[in-house]
mmCIF file of C-alpha atoms and ligand atoms in Angstrom:
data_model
loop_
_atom_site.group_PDB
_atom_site.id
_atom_site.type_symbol
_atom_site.label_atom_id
_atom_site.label_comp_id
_atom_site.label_asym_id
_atom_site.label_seq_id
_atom_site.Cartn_x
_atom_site.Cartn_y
_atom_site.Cartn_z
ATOM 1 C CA UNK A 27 -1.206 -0.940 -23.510
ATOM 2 C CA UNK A 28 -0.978 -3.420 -20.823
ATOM 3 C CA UNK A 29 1.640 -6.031 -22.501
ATOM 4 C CA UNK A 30 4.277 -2.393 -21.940
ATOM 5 C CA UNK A 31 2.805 -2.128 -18.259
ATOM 6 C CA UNK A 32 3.634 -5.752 -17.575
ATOM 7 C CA UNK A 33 7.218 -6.537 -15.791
ATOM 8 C CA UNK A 34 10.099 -7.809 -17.248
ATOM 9 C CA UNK A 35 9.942 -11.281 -16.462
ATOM 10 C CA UNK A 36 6.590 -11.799 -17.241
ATOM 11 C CA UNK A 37 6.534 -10.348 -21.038
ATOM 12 C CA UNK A 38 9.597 -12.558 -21.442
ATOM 13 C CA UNK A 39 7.976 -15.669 -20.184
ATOM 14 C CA UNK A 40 5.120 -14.948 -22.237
ATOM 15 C CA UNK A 41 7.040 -14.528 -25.296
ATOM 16 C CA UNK A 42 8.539 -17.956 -24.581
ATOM 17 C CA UNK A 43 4.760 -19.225 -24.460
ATOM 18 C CA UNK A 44 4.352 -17.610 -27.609
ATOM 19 C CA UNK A 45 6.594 -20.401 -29.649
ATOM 20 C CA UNK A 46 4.128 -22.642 -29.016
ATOM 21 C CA UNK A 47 2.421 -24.296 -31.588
ATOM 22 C CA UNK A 48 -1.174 -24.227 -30.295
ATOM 23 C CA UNK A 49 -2.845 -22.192 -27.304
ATOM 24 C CA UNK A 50 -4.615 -24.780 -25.488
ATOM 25 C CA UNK A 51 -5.267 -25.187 -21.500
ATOM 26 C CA UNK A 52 -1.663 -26.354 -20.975
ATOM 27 C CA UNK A 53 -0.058 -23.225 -22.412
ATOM 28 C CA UNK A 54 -2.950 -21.302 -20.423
ATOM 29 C CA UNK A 55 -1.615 -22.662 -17.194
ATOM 30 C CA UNK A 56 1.962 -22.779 -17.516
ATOM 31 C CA UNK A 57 1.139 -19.088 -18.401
ATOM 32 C CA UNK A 58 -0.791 -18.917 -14.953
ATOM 33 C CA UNK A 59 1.938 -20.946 -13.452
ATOM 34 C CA UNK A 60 4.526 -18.403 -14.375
ATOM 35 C CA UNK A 61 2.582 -15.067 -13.238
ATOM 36 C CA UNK A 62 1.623 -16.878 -9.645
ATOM 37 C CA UNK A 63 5.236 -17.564 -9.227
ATOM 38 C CA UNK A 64 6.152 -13.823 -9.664
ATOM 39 C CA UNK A 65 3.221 -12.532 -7.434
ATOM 40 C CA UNK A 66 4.304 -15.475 -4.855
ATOM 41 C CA UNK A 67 7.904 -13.616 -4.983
ATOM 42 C CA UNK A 68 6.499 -10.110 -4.903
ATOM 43 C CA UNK A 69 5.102 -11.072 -1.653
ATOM 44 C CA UNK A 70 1.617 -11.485 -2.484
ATOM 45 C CA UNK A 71 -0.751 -13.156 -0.309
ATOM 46 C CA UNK A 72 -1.259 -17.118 -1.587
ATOM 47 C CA UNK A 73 -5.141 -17.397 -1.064
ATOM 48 C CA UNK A 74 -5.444 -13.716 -3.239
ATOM 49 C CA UNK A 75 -2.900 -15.466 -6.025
ATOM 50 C CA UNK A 76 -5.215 -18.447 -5.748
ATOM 51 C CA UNK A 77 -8.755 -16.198 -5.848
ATOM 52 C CA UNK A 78 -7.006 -14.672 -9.032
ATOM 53 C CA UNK A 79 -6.057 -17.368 -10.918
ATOM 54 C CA UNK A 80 -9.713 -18.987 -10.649
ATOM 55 C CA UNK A 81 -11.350 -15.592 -11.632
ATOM 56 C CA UNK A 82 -8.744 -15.781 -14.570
ATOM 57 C CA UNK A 83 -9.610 -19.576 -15.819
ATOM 58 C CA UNK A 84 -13.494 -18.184 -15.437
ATOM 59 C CA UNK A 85 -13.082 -15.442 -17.743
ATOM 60 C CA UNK A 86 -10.967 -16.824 -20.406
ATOM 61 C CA UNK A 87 -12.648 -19.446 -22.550
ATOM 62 C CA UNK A 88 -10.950 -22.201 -22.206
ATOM 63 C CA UNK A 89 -13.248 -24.124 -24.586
ATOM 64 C CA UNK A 90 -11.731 -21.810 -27.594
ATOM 65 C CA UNK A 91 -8.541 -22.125 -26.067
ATOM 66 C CA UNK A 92 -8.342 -26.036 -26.143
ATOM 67 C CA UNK A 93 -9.229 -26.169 -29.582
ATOM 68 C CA UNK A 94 -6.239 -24.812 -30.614
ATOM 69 C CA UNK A 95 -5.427 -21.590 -33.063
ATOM 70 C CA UNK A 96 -3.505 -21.332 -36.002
ATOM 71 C CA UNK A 97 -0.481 -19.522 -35.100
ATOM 72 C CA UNK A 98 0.100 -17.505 -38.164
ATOM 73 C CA UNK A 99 -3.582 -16.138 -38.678
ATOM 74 C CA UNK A 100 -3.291 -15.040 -34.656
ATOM 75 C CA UNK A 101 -0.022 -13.033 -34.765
ATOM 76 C CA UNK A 102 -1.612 -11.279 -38.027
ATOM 77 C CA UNK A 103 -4.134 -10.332 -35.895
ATOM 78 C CA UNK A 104 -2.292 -8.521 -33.379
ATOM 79 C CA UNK A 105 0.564 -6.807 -35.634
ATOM 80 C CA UNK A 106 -0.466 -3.964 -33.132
ATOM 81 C CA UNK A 107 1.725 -5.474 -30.957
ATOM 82 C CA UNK A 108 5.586 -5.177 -31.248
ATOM 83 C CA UNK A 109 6.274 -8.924 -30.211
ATOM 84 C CA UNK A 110 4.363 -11.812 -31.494
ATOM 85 C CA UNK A 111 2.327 -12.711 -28.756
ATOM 86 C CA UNK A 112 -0.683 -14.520 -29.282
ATOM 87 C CA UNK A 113 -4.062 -12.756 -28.825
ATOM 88 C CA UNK A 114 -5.527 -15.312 -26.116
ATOM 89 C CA UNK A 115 -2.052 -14.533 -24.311
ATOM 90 C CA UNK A 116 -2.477 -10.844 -24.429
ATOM 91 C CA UNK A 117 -6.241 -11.676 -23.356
ATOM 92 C CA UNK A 118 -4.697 -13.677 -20.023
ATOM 93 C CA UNK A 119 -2.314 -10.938 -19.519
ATOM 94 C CA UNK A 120 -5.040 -7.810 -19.464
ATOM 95 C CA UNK A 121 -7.510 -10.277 -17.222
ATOM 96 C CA UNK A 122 -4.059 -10.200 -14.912
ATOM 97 C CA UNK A 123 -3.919 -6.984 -14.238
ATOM 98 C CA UNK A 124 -7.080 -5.928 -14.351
ATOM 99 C CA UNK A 125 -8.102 -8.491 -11.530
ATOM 100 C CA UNK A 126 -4.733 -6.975 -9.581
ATOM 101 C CA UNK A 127 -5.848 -3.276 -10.185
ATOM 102 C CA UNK A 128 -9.459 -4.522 -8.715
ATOM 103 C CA UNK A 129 -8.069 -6.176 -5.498
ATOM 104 C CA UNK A 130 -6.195 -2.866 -4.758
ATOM 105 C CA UNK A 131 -9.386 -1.347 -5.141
ATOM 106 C CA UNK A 132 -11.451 -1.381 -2.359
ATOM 107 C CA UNK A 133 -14.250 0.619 -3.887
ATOM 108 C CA UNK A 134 -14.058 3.599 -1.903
ATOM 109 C CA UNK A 135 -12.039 6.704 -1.868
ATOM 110 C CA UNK A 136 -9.865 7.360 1.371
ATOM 111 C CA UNK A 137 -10.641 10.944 3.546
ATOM 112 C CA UNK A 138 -9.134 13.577 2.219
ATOM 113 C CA UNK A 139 -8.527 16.875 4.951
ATOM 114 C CA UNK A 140 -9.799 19.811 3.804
ATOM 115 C CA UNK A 141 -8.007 23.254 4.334
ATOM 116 C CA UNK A 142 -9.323 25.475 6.769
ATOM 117 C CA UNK A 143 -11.320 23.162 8.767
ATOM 118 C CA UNK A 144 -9.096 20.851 11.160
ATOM 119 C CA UNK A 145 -8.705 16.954 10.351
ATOM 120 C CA UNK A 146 -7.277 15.300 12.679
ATOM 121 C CA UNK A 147 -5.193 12.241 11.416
ATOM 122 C CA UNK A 148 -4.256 9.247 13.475
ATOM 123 C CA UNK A 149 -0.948 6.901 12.542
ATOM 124 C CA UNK A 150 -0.670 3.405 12.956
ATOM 125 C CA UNK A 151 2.177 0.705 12.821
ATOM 126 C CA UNK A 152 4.264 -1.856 14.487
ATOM 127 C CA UNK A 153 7.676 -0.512 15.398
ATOM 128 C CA UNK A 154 10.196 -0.022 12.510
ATOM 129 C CA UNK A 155 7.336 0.397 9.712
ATOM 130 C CA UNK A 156 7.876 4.025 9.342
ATOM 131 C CA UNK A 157 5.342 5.339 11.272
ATOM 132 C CA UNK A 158 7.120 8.575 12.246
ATOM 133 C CA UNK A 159 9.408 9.360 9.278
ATOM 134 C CA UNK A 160 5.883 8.638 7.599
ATOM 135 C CA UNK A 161 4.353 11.314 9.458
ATOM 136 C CA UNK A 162 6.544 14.209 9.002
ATOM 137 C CA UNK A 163 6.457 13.573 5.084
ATOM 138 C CA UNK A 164 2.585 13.395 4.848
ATOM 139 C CA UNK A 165 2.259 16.744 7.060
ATOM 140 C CA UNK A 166 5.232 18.351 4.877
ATOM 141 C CA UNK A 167 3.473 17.177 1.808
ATOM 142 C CA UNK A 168 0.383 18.766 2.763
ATOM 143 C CA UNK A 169 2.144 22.023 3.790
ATOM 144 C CA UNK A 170 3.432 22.456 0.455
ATOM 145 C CA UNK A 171 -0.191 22.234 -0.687
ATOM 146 C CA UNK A 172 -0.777 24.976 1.544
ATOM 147 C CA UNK A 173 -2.377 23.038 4.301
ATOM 148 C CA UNK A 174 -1.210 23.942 7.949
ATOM 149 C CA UNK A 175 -0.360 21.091 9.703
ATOM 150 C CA UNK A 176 0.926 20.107 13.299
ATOM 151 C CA UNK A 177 2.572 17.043 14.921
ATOM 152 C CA UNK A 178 1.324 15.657 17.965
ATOM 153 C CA UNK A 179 3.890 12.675 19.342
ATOM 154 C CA UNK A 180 1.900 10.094 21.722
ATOM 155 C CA UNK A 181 4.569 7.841 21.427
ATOM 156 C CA UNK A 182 5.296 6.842 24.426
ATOM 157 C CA UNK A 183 6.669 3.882 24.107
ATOM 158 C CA UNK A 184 9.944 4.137 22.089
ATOM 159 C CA UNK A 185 12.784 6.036 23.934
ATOM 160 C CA UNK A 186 13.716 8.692 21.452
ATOM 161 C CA UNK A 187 10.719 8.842 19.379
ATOM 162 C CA UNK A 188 10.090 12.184 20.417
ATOM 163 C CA UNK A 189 13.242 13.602 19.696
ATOM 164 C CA UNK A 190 13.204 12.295 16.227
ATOM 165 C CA UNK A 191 9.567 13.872 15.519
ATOM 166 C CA UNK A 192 11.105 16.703 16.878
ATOM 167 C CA UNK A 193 13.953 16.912 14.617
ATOM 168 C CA UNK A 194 11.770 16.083 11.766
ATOM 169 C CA UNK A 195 9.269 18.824 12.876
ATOM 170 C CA UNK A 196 11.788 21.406 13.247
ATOM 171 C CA UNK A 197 13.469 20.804 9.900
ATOM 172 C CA UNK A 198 10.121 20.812 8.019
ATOM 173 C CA UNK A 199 9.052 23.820 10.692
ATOM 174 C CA UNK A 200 6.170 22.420 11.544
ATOM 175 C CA UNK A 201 4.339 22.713 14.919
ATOM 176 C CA UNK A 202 4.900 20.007 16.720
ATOM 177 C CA UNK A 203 3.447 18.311 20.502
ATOM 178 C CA UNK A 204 4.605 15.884 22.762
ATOM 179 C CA UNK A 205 6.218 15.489 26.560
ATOM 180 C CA UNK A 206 9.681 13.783 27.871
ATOM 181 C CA UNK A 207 7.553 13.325 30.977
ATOM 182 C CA UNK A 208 3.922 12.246 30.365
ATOM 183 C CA UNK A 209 3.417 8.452 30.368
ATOM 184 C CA UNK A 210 0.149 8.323 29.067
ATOM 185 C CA UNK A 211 -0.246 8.289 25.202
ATOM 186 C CA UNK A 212 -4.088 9.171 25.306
ATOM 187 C CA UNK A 213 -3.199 12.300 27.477
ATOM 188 C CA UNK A 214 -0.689 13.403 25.119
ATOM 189 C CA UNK A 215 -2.727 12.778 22.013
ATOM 190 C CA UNK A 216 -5.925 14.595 23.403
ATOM 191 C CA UNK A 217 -3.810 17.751 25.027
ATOM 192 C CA UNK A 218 -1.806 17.970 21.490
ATOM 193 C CA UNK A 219 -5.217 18.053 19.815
ATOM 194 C CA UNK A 220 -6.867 20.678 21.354
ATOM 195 C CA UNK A 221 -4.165 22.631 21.255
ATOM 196 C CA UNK A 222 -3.779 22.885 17.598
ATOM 197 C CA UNK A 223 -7.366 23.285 17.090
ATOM 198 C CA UNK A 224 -6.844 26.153 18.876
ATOM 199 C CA UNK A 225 -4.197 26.842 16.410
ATOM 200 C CA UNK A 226 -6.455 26.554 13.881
ATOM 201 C CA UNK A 227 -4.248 24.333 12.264
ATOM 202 C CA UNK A 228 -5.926 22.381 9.769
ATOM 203 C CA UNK A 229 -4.055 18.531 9.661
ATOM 204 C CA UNK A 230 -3.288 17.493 12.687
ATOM 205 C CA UNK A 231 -1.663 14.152 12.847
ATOM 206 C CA UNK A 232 -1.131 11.914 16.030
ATOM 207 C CA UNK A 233 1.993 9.716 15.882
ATOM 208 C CA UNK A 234 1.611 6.895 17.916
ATOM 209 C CA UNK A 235 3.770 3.899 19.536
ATOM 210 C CA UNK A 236 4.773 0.614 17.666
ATOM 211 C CA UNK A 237 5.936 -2.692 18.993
ATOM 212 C CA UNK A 238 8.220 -5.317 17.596
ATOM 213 C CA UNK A 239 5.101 -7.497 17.213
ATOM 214 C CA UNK A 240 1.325 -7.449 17.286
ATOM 215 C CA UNK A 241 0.819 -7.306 21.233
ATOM 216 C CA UNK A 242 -2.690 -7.074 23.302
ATOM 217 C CA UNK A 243 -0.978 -4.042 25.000
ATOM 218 C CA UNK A 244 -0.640 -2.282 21.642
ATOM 219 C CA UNK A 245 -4.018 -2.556 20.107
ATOM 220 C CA UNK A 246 -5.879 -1.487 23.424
ATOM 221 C CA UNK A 247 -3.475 1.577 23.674
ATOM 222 C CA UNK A 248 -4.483 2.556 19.863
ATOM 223 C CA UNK A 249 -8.167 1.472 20.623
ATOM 224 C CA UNK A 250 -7.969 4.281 23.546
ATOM 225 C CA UNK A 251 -6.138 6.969 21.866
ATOM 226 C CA UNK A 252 -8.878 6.708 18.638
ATOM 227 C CA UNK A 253 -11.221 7.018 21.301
ATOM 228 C CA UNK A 254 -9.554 9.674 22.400
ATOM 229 C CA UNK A 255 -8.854 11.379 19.723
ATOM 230 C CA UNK A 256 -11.960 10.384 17.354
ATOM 231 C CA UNK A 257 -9.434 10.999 14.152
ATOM 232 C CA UNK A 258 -10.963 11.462 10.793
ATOM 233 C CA UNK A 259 -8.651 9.113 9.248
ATOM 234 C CA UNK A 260 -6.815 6.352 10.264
ATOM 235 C CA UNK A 261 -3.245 5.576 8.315
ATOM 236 C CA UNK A 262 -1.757 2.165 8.667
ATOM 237 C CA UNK A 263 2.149 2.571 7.701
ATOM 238 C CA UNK A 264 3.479 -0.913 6.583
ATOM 239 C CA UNK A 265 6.630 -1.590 5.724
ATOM 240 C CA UNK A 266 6.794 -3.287 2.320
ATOM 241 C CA UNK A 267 9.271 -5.849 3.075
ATOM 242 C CA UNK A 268 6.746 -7.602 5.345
ATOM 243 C CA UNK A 269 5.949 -10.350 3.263
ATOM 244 C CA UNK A 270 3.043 -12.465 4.555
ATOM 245 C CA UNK A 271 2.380 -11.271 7.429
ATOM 246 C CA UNK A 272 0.821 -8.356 6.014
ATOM 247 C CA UNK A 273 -2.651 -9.878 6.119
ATOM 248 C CA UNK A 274 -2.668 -10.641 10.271
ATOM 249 C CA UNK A 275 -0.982 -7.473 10.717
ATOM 250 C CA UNK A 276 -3.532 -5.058 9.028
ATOM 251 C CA UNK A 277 -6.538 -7.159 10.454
ATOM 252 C CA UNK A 278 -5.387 -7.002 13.854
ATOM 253 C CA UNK A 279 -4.908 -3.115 13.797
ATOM 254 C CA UNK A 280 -8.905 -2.684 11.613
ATOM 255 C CA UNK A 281 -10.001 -5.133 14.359
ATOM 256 C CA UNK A 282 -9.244 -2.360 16.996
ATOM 257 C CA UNK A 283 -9.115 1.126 15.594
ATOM 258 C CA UNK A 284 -10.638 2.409 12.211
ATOM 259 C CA UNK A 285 -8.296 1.973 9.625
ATOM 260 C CA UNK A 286 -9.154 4.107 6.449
ATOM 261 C CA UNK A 287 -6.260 3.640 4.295
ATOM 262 C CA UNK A 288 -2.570 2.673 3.970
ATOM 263 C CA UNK A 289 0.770 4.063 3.348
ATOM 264 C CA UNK A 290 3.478 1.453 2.243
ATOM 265 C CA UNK A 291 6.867 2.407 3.172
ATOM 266 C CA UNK A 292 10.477 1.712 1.714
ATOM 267 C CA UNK A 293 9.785 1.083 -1.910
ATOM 268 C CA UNK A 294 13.076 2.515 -2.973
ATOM 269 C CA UNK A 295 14.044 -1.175 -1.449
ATOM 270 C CA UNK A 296 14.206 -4.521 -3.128
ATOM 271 C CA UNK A 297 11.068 -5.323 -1.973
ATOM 272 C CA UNK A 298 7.669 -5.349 -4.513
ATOM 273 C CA UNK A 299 5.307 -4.405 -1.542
ATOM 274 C CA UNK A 300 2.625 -7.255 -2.779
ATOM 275 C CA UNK A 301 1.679 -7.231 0.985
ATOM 276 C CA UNK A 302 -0.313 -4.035 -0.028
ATOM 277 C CA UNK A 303 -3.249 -5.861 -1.554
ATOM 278 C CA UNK A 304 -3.316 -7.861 1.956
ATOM 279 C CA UNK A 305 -3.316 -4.707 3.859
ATOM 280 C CA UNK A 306 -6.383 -3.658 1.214
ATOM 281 C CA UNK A 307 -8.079 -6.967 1.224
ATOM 282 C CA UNK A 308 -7.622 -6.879 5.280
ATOM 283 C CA UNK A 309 -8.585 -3.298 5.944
ATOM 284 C CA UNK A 310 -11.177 -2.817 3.161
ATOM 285 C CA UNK A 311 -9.396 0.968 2.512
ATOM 286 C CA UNK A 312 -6.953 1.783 -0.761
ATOM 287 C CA UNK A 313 -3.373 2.884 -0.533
ATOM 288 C CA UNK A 314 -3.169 6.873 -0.432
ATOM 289 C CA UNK A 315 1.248 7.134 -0.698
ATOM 290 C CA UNK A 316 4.204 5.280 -1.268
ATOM 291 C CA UNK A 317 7.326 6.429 0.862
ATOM 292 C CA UNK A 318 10.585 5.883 -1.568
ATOM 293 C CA UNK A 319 13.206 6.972 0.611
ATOM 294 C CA UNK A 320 14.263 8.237 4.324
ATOM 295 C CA UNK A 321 14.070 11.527 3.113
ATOM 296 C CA UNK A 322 10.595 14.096 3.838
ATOM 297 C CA UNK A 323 10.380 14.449 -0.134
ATOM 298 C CA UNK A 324 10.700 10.832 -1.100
ATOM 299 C CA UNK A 325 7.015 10.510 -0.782
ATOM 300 C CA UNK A 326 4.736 9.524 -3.610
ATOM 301 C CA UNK A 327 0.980 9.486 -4.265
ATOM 302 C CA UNK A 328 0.302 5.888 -4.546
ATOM 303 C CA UNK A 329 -0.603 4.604 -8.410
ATOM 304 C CA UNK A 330 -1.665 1.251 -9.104
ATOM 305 C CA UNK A 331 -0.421 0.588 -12.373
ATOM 306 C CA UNK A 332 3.197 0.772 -12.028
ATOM 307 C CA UNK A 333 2.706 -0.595 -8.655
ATOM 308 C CA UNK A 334 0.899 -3.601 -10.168
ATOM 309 C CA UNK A 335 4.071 -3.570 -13.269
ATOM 310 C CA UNK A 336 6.378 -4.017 -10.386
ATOM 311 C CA UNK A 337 4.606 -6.573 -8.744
ATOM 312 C CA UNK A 338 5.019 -8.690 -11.814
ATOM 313 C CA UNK A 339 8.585 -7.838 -12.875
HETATM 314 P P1 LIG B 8 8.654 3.819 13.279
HETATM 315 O O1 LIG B 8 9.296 2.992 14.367
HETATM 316 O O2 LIG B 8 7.545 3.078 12.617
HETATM 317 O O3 LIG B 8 8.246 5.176 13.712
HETATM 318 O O4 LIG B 8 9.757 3.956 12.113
HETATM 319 P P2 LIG B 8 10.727 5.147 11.730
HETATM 320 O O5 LIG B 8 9.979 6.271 11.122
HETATM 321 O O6 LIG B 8 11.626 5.463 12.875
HETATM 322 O O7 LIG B 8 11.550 4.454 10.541
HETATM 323 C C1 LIG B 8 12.357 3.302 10.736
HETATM 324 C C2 LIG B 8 13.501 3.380 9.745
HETATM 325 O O8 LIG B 8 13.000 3.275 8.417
HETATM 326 C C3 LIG B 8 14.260 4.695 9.801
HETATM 327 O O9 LIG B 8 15.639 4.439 9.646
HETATM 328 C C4 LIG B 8 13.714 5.478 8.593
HETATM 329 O O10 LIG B 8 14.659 6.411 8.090
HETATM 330 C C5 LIG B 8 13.473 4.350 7.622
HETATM 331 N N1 LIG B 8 12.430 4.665 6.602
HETATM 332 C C6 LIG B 8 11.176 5.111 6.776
HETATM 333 N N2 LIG B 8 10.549 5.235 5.596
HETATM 334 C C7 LIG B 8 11.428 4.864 4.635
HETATM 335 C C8 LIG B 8 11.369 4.754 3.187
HETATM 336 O O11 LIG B 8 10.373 5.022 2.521
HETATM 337 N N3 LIG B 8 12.518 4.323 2.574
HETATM 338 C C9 LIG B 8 13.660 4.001 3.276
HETATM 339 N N4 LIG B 8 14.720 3.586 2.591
HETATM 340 N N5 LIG B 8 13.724 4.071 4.606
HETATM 341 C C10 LIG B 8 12.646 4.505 5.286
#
């Protein structure tokens, strides 16, 4: 039942409501008030909070609302329930999350690799997201479905990053590409490709660079390598502590290389990750894992409902 789904806050604000004498469009609001605060803290985009609540006020009837209930008959009616909350309430509440389960659907179902027959798998981020820690999990996860994967590093960019795919690689031992020599990303990327396609590995994933920020230099260099490359899936890795910049950030990277679906990062933090339904809204594509941890098993297929619970909490 969605009332047990909802965070903590939330049900307790809601129970507050609840001593109210009559539901009317006041307690409706302050109700609404109360959830867009939370999302607003869980890092949600404003203008989605916004889209919600109108959605919301258009599918509850207010007119039934303003006239008031009796109190009494209405908690009768949902003894279900294991706090008195009125039914309009619990009405709001599922219209809630529904309308957040919907905006981190984006109505189609990412590409999944299939074994035997290679995939190739492109990674994108700005710096610090996750990108490579994110990569070595995804191809160990698939390993342990019995997938053979390989590593290709093309990032260039980031003294070290090689090393630490490396290292990653190694512990997971899985194949891995890339050069302490070789500028050019798009010559690493296509030399580590063909490679393991003669390797007949099956999930080959292509680590790329990051920056700080969103830079010209950046997009054109992922623009090149997906050229390159021509993955069947693009991953943008966001970190969930972005906040509001989650939006601009996914846009920028659909607006240059295919981005298919997402992969939010560090949710064993204190951040709620509500910057996921801006990478969805931005990129059109759903979110495939979770990472919860630094380690290559803290990794997590992504499901909405708790995710959405958390957002509210
Ligand atoms: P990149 O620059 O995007 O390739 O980022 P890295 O993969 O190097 O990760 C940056 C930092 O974030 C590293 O210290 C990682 O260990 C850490 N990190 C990555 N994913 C997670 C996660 O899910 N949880 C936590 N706590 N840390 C993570």
């Amino acid at each position: 039942m969605v009332l047990a789904q909802l965070g903590g806050s939330i049900s307790r604000a809601l129970q507050q409501m609840s001593n109210a004498t009559i539901i009317d469009e006041k307690v409706l609001n302050d109700c609404l008030n109360e959830i867009t605060r939370a999302l607003l803290q869980s890092d949600v985009q404003f203008k989605l909070v916004r889209d919600m609540q109108t959605n919301i006020k258009k599918i509850v009837n207010l007119d039934d609302l303003a006239a008031g209930h009796n109190k009494r008959k209405i908690i009768q009616q949902v003894k279900a329930f294991s706090i008195p909350i009125y039914w309009p309430i619990v009405g709001v509440c599922e219209a809630v999350f529904n309308e957040l389960c919907t905006i981190l659907d984006p109505g189609k179902p990412a590409f999944t690799p299939k074994k035997g027959k290679p995939s190739v798998v492109m990674f994108v981020g700005l710096q610090g997201s996750g990108k490579t820690t994110t990569c070595t999990k995804y191809a160990y996860y698939h390993q342990k479905k019995g997938y053979k994967p390989a590593l290709v590093c093309a990032d260039t960019f980031r003294a070290g990053a090689f090393d630490q795919l490396k290292q990653n690689a190694t512990k997971a031992k899985i194949p891995f590409y890339g050069s302490y020599t070789e500028s050019d990303p798009v010559r690493i990327a296509v030399e580590g490709v063909e490679r393991f396609k003669k390797e007949n590995c099956d999930l080959i994933i292509v680590d790329t660079s990051g920056r700080h920020k969103q830079e010209a230099a950046l997009f054109e260099e992922m623009r090149q390598v997906s050229e390159a490359t021509k993955p069947d899936l693009v991953l943008f890795v966001m970190d969930s502590s972005i906040g509001q910049a989650a939006f601009d950030q996914a846009q920028a990277f659909k607006q240059s290389v295919p981005v298919g679906a997402v992969i939010v990062t560090k949710m064993d933090g204190h951040a709620k990750g509500g910057g996921a339904l801006s990478a969805v809204a931005a990129t059109k594509s759903p979110v495939i894992f979770i990472g919860t941890g630094e380690h290559m098993d803290e990794f997590e297929i992504f499901d909405v409902k708790p995710f959405v619970s958390r957002l509210l909490g």
